[in-house]
Coordinates of C-alpha atoms and ligand atoms in Angstrom, one line a residue:
X1 CA 26.5 -15.9 -57.4
X2 CA 30.2 -15.6 -56.9
X3 CA 31.8 -16.5 -53.6
X4 CA 32.8 -12.9 -52.8
X5 CA 29.3 -11.5 -53.4
X6 CA 27.8 -14.4 -51.3
X7 CA 30.2 -13.6 -48.5
X8 CA 29.3 -9.9 -48.8
X9 CA 25.6 -10.8 -48.7
X10 CA 26.1 -12.8 -45.5
X11 CA 28.2 -10.0 -44.0
X12 CA 25.4 -7.5 -44.7
X13 CA 22.8 -9.9 -43.3
X14 CA 24.8 -10.3 -40.1
X15 CA 25.3 -6.5 -39.9
X16 CA 21.5 -6.0 -40.2
X17 CA 20.8 -8.6 -37.5
X18 CA 23.3 -7.0 -35.1
X19 CA 21.8 -3.5 -35.9
X20 CA 18.3 -4.8 -35.1
X21 CA 19.5 -6.4 -31.9
X22 CA 21.1 -3.2 -30.8
X23 CA 18.0 -1.2 -31.6
X24 CA 15.9 -3.6 -29.6
X25 CA 18.2 -3.3 -26.6
X26 CA 18.2 0.5 -26.9
X27 CA 14.5 0.5 -27.0
X28 CA 14.2 -1.4 -23.8
X29 CA 16.9 0.8 -22.1
X30 CA 15.1 3.9 -23.3
X31 CA 11.8 2.8 -21.8
X32 CA 13.5 2.0 -18.6
X33 CA 15.2 5.5 -18.6
X34 CA 11.9 7.2 -19.5
X35 CA 10.2 5.5 -16.5
X36 CA 13.0 6.7 -14.3
X37 CA 12.8 10.2 -15.7
X38 CA 9.0 10.3 -15.2
X39 CA 9.5 9.5 -11.5
X40 CA 12.2 12.2 -11.2
X41 CA 10.0 14.7 -13.0
X42 CA 7.2 14.1 -10.6
X43 CA 6.4 17.1 -8.5
X44 CA 5.6 15.1 -5.3
X45 CA 8.6 14.0 -3.4
X46 CA 6.5 11.4 -1.7
X47 CA 5.5 9.8 -5.0
X48 CA 9.1 9.8 -6.1
X49 CA 10.4 8.2 -3.0
X50 CA 7.7 5.7 -2.5
X51 CA 6.3 4.7 -5.9
X52 CA 9.7 4.1 -7.3
X53 CA 10.7 1.6 -4.6
X54 CA 7.7 -0.3 -3.5
X55 CA 4.3 0.2 -5.1
X56 CA 4.8 -1.6 -8.3
X57 CA 5.4 -5.0 -6.8
X58 CA 2.3 -5.5 -4.6
X59 CA 0.6 -8.0 -6.8
X60 CA -0.9 -11.4 -6.3
X61 CA -3.4 -13.6 -8.2
X62 CA -6.6 -14.5 -6.4
X63 CA -6.2 -18.2 -7.2
X64 CA -2.8 -18.4 -5.8
X65 CA -3.9 -18.9 -2.2
X66 CA -7.2 -20.6 -2.6
X67 CA -5.6 -23.8 -1.6
X68 CA -4.9 -22.6 1.9
X69 CA -8.4 -21.0 2.5
X70 CA -9.3 -23.6 5.1
X71 CA -6.5 -22.8 7.6
X72 CA -7.4 -23.7 11.2
X73 CA -6.2 -20.2 12.3
X74 CA -9.1 -18.7 10.4
X75 CA -6.8 -15.9 9.2
X76 CA -7.6 -15.1 5.6
X77 CA -5.0 -16.6 3.2
X78 CA -4.5 -13.2 1.6
X79 CA -2.7 -12.2 4.7
X80 CA 0.4 -13.9 3.4
X81 CA 2.6 -12.2 5.9
X82 CA 1.0 -14.3 8.7
X83 CA 1.5 -17.6 6.9
X84 CA 5.1 -17.3 5.7
X85 CA 7.1 -14.2 6.2
X86 CA 9.7 -15.5 3.8
X87 CA 7.5 -16.3 0.8
X88 CA 8.2 -14.2 -2.3
X89 CA 4.9 -12.4 -1.7
X90 CA 5.7 -11.6 1.9
X91 CA 9.0 -10.3 0.6
X92 CA 7.2 -7.6 -1.3
X93 CA 5.4 -6.6 1.9
X94 CA 8.8 -6.6 3.7
X95 CA 10.1 -4.2 1.2
X96 CA 7.1 -2.0 1.9
X97 CA 7.8 -2.3 5.6
X98 CA 11.3 -1.1 5.1
X99 CA 10.2 1.9 3.2
X100 CA 7.5 2.7 5.7
X101 CA 10.0 2.5 8.5
X102 CA 12.4 4.9 6.9
X103 CA 9.6 7.2 5.9
X104 CA 8.4 7.2 9.6
X105 CA 12.0 8.0 10.7
X106 CA 12.1 10.9 8.3
X107 CA 8.8 12.4 9.3
X108 CA 8.9 11.8 13.1
X109 CA 12.6 11.7 14.0
X110 CA 12.7 10.8 17.7
X111 CA 9.5 12.4 18.7
X112 CA 8.8 11.7 22.4
X113 CA 5.3 11.5 23.8
X114 CA 4.3 13.0 27.1
X115 CA 5.1 9.7 28.8
X116 CA 8.6 9.9 27.6
X117 CA 8.3 6.9 25.3
X118 CA 8.6 7.2 21.5
X119 CA 5.1 8.1 20.4
X120 CA 3.6 5.8 17.7
X121 CA 3.6 6.7 14.1
X122 CA -0.1 7.0 13.1
X123 CA -0.7 6.4 9.4
X124 CA -4.1 6.4 7.6
X125 CA -4.7 4.2 4.5
X126 CA -7.1 5.1 1.8
X127 CA -7.7 5.0 -1.9
X128 CA -9.6 7.1 -4.5
X129 CA -12.2 4.3 -5.2
X130 CA -13.5 1.1 -3.7
X131 CA -11.8 -2.2 -3.9
X132 CA -8.3 -1.0 -4.7
X133 CA -6.6 -3.1 -2.0
X134 CA -6.5 -0.8 1.0
X135 CA -7.5 -3.3 3.6
X136 CA -5.4 -6.3 2.4
X137 CA -2.3 -4.0 2.1
X138 CA -2.8 -2.4 5.5
X139 CA -3.3 -5.8 7.3
X140 CA -0.3 -7.4 5.6
X141 CA 1.9 -4.4 6.4
X142 CA 0.7 -4.4 10.0
X143 CA 1.4 -8.1 10.3
X144 CA 4.8 -7.7 8.7
X145 CA 5.7 -4.8 11.1
X146 CA 4.5 -6.8 14.1
X147 CA 6.6 -9.8 13.1
X148 CA 9.7 -7.9 14.1
X149 CA 10.7 -8.5 17.7
X150 CA 9.7 -5.7 20.0
X151 CA 7.5 -3.9 17.5
X152 CA 3.9 -3.4 18.7
X153 CA 1.3 -2.5 16.2
X154 CA -2.3 -1.4 16.4
X155 CA -4.6 -1.7 13.4
X156 CA -7.8 0.3 13.5
X157 CA -10.7 -0.4 11.2
X158 CA -12.3 3.1 10.6
X159 CA -14.3 1.8 7.7
X160 CA -17.5 1.9 9.8
X161 CA -19.7 1.1 6.8
X162 CA -17.9 -1.8 5.2
X163 CA -14.8 -2.7 7.3
X164 CA -13.5 -6.3 6.9
X165 CA -10.4 -6.4 9.1
X166 CA -12.1 -8.6 11.7
X167 CA -12.9 -11.1 9.0
X168 CA -9.3 -11.1 7.6
X169 CA -7.8 -11.6 11.0
X170 CA -10.6 -13.7 12.4
X171 CA -11.3 -11.6 15.5
X172 CA -14.7 -10.7 17.0
X173 CA -16.5 -7.9 15.2
X174 CA -17.6 -6.2 18.5
X175 CA -16.8 -4.3 20.6
X176 CA -15.0 -2.1 18.1
X177 CA -14.4 1.5 17.1
X178 CA -18.1 2.3 16.6
X179 CA -18.9 0.8 20.1
X180 CA -16.2 3.1 21.7
X181 CA -17.3 6.2 19.7
X182 CA -21.0 5.8 20.4
X183 CA -20.8 4.8 24.1
X184 CA -19.0 6.2 27.1
X185 CA -16.1 3.7 26.8
X186 CA -12.4 4.0 26.9
X187 CA -10.7 3.1 23.6
X188 CA -9.2 -0.1 25.2
X189 CA -12.7 -1.6 25.3
X190 CA -12.5 -2.1 21.5
X191 CA -9.0 -3.7 21.6
X192 CA -8.6 -7.3 20.5
X193 CA -5.5 -9.4 20.5
X194 CA -4.6 -11.4 17.4
X195 CA -2.6 -14.6 16.8
X196 CA 0.5 -12.4 16.4
X197 CA 1.3 -11.3 20.0
X198 CA 2.6 -7.9 18.8
X199 CA -0.5 -7.1 16.7
X200 CA -3.7 -5.7 18.2
X201 CA -6.9 -4.7 16.4
X202 CA -9.8 -2.4 17.0
X203 CA -12.4 -3.7 14.5
X204 CA -15.1 -1.5 13.2
X205 CA -17.8 -2.7 15.5
X206 CA -21.4 -2.6 14.7
X207 CA -22.1 -1.0 11.3
X208 CA -22.8 2.7 11.9
X209 CA -25.5 4.7 10.1
X210 CA -23.6 8.1 10.2
X211 CA -19.9 7.3 10.4
X212 CA -18.8 10.9 9.5
X213 CA -20.4 12.3 12.6
X214 CA -18.4 9.9 14.8
X215 CA -15.1 9.9 12.9
X216 CA -15.0 13.7 12.9
X217 CA -16.1 13.9 16.5
X218 CA -14.2 15.2 19.6
X219 CA -14.3 11.7 20.9
X220 CA -12.3 10.4 17.9
X221 CA -9.8 13.1 18.4
X222 CA -9.5 12.2 22.1
X223 CA -9.0 8.5 21.3
X224 CA -6.1 9.3 19.0
X225 CA -4.6 11.7 21.5
X226 CA -4.7 9.0 24.1
X227 CA -3.2 6.5 21.7
X228 CA -0.3 8.8 21.1
X229 CA 0.8 8.2 24.7
X230 CA 0.5 4.4 24.4
X231 CA 3.3 2.0 23.8
X232 CA 2.6 1.1 20.2
X233 CA 5.3 1.7 17.6
X234 CA 2.8 1.9 14.7
X235 CA -0.9 2.6 14.4
X236 CA -2.4 1.9 11.0
X237 CA -5.9 3.1 10.2
X238 CA -7.9 1.6 7.4
X239 CA -10.6 3.9 6.0
X240 CA -13.2 4.0 3.2
X241 CA -12.4 5.5 -0.3
X242 CA -11.5 9.2 -0.5
X243 CA -13.8 10.1 -3.4
X244 CA -16.9 8.5 -1.9
X245 CA -17.0 9.7 1.7
X246 CA -15.4 12.3 3.9
X247 CA -14.4 9.7 6.5
X248 CA -10.8 9.3 5.3
X249 CA -10.0 13.0 5.4
X250 CA -11.5 13.4 8.8
X251 CA -9.3 10.7 10.2
X252 CA -6.1 11.5 8.2
X253 CA -6.1 15.1 9.5
X254 CA -5.7 13.7 13.0
X255 CA -2.8 11.4 12.1
X256 CA 0.7 11.7 10.8
X257 CA -0.4 11.4 7.3
X258 CA -2.1 9.4 4.6
X259 CA -0.9 6.6 2.2
X260 CA -3.0 6.3 -0.9
X261 CA -3.5 2.9 -2.5
X262 CA -3.8 2.9 -6.3
X263 CA -5.0 -0.1 -8.3
X264 CA -2.9 -0.3 -11.4
X265 CA -4.7 -0.8 -14.8
X266 CA -8.0 0.4 -13.3
X267 CA -7.8 3.7 -11.4
X268 CA -7.1 6.5 -13.9
X269 CA -4.3 8.9 -13.1
X270 CA -6.8 11.8 -13.3
X271 CA -8.9 10.2 -10.6
X272 CA -5.8 9.8 -8.3
X273 CA -4.9 13.4 -9.1
X274 CA -8.4 14.5 -8.1
X275 CA -8.1 12.6 -4.8
X276 CA -4.7 14.1 -4.2
X277 CA -6.1 17.6 -4.8
X278 CA -9.0 17.1 -2.4
X279 CA -6.5 15.9 0.2
X280 CA -4.4 18.9 -0.3
X281 CA -7.4 21.2 0.0
X282 CA -8.2 19.5 3.3
X283 CA -4.6 20.0 4.5
X284 CA -4.1 16.3 4.7
X285 CA -0.4 15.2 4.5
X286 CA 0.1 12.6 1.8
X287 CA 3.0 10.4 2.7
X288 CA 3.0 8.4 -0.5
X289 CA 1.3 6.0 -2.9
X290 CA 1.2 2.2 -3.2
X291 CA 0.4 0.6 -6.5
X292 CA -1.5 -2.7 -6.2
X293 CA -2.3 -5.4 -8.8
X294 CA 0.4 -4.4 -11.2
X295 CA 1.4 -6.9 -14.0
X296 CA 5.0 -7.1 -14.8
X297 CA 7.5 -9.4 -16.5
X298 CA 11.2 -9.6 -16.5
X299 CA 13.0 -9.5 -19.9
X300 CA 16.8 -9.9 -19.4
X301 CA 17.3 -9.6 -15.7
X302 CA 15.4 -6.3 -15.1
X303 CA 11.8 -5.4 -14.7
X304 CA 9.9 -3.5 -17.4
X305 CA 6.6 -2.6 -16.1
X306 CA 3.5 -2.9 -18.2
X307 CA 1.7 0.4 -18.6
X308 CA 4.2 2.0 -16.2
X309 CA 4.1 5.3 -18.1
X310 CA 0.5 5.9 -17.4
X311 CA 1.0 5.7 -13.6
X312 CA 4.6 6.8 -13.2
X313 CA 4.3 10.3 -14.5
X314 CA 0.9 11.8 -13.8
X315 CA 0.0 11.0 -10.2
Ligands
ATP1 N1 -1.8 -6.4 -4.0 C1 -2.9 -7.0 -4.5 N2 -2.8 -7.7 -5.6 C2 -3.9 -8.4 -6.2 N3 -5.1 -8.3 -5.6 C3 -5.3 -7.6 -4.5 C4 -4.2 -7.0 -3.8 N4 -4.7 -6.3 -2.7 C5 -6.0 -6.7 -2.7 N5 -6.4 -7.4 -3.7 C6 -7.7 -7.9 -4.0 O1 -8.5 -6.8 -4.3 C7 -9.8 -6.9 -3.7 C8 -10.1 -5.8 -2.8 O2 -9.2 -5.8 -1.7 P1 -9.5 -5.0 -0.4 O3 -10.7 -5.5 0.3 O4 -8.2 -4.9 0.4 O5 -9.8 -3.6 -1.0 P2 -10.3 -2.3 -0.3 O6 -9.7 -1.1 -1.1 O7 -10.1 -2.3 1.1 O8 -11.9 -2.4 -0.6 P3 -13.0 -1.5 0.0 O9 -13.0 -0.1 -0.7 O10 -14.3 -2.2 -0.2 O11 -12.7 -1.3 1.5 C9 -9.8 -8.3 -3.0 O12 -10.4 -9.2 -3.8 C10 -8.3 -8.6 -2.8 O13 -8.1 -9.9 -2.7
MG2 MG1 -11.4 -2.1 2.8

């Protein structure tokens, strides 16, 4: 082969390589753009605002924290925000905290209670199905909020069948919410301090046989009304899954709104849509969604989320 044709061949090969490289880059950019568009197209402003900025990153591997499971505080190692507020994992919860704070500002403005103090933002946490990460997310968010000077947080375990907050935070199981609901007690009887001086807990109390009756009761309504006049900045309420029991709707209707936890790669979009529809029928205000357990990797300095499409568009 002559020198000229050899040079031409090399030139063509180089052109081909460059073309391929450009195509690859365009593909990645297009996917990123599509993901953005899907969020924009979404009918729900809440999903757009929240899902795009926080949900995707709430992910940890079970084995990651096994090493610290014997901590003398007895607080579950999954409550990463207690152990190190500056770890990369806590950073994700801090981002969540920032978004929740601005969401609360948007929905409540400077709403004053009867006592003249800022009334607490009361937010319910639920998910469509079991085991999607509601409790771990709510507890980490509560701890993260309470780690800010001057922010008082109350966490209520309204999963009267299966609540685990007392175990995660190593507080007594009783007296708790069920104790207060069943007896003639004031809500404060169920209040427990935690190792974070700004974080208080009302655990579930003794397991109740008919939680719906209690959670939908006049007493529950009264408790929340009383709590609106107390000096908490945030009250977070953990509940059972939406598609299994009515408990979460009953509670959410009495609060400022509901945040729905969605487990990525497991909970199908149609299931989340169903839960969203049921909430809307029950006139429950959905504040947003949090995606948990998402796998992601970082090619070239930006995130491209695995299976993003499935969750970004249809919720
Ligand atoms: N962000 C996350 N990333 C990875 N795993 C998580 C995450 N959040 C929770 N998990 C794990 O998922 C499992 C369920 O968590 P959790 O108890 O918080 O779920 P839940 O929705 O409250 O469950 P239930 O419906 O039984 O109340 C636990 O094993 C927990 O460690
Ligand atoms: Mg739970």
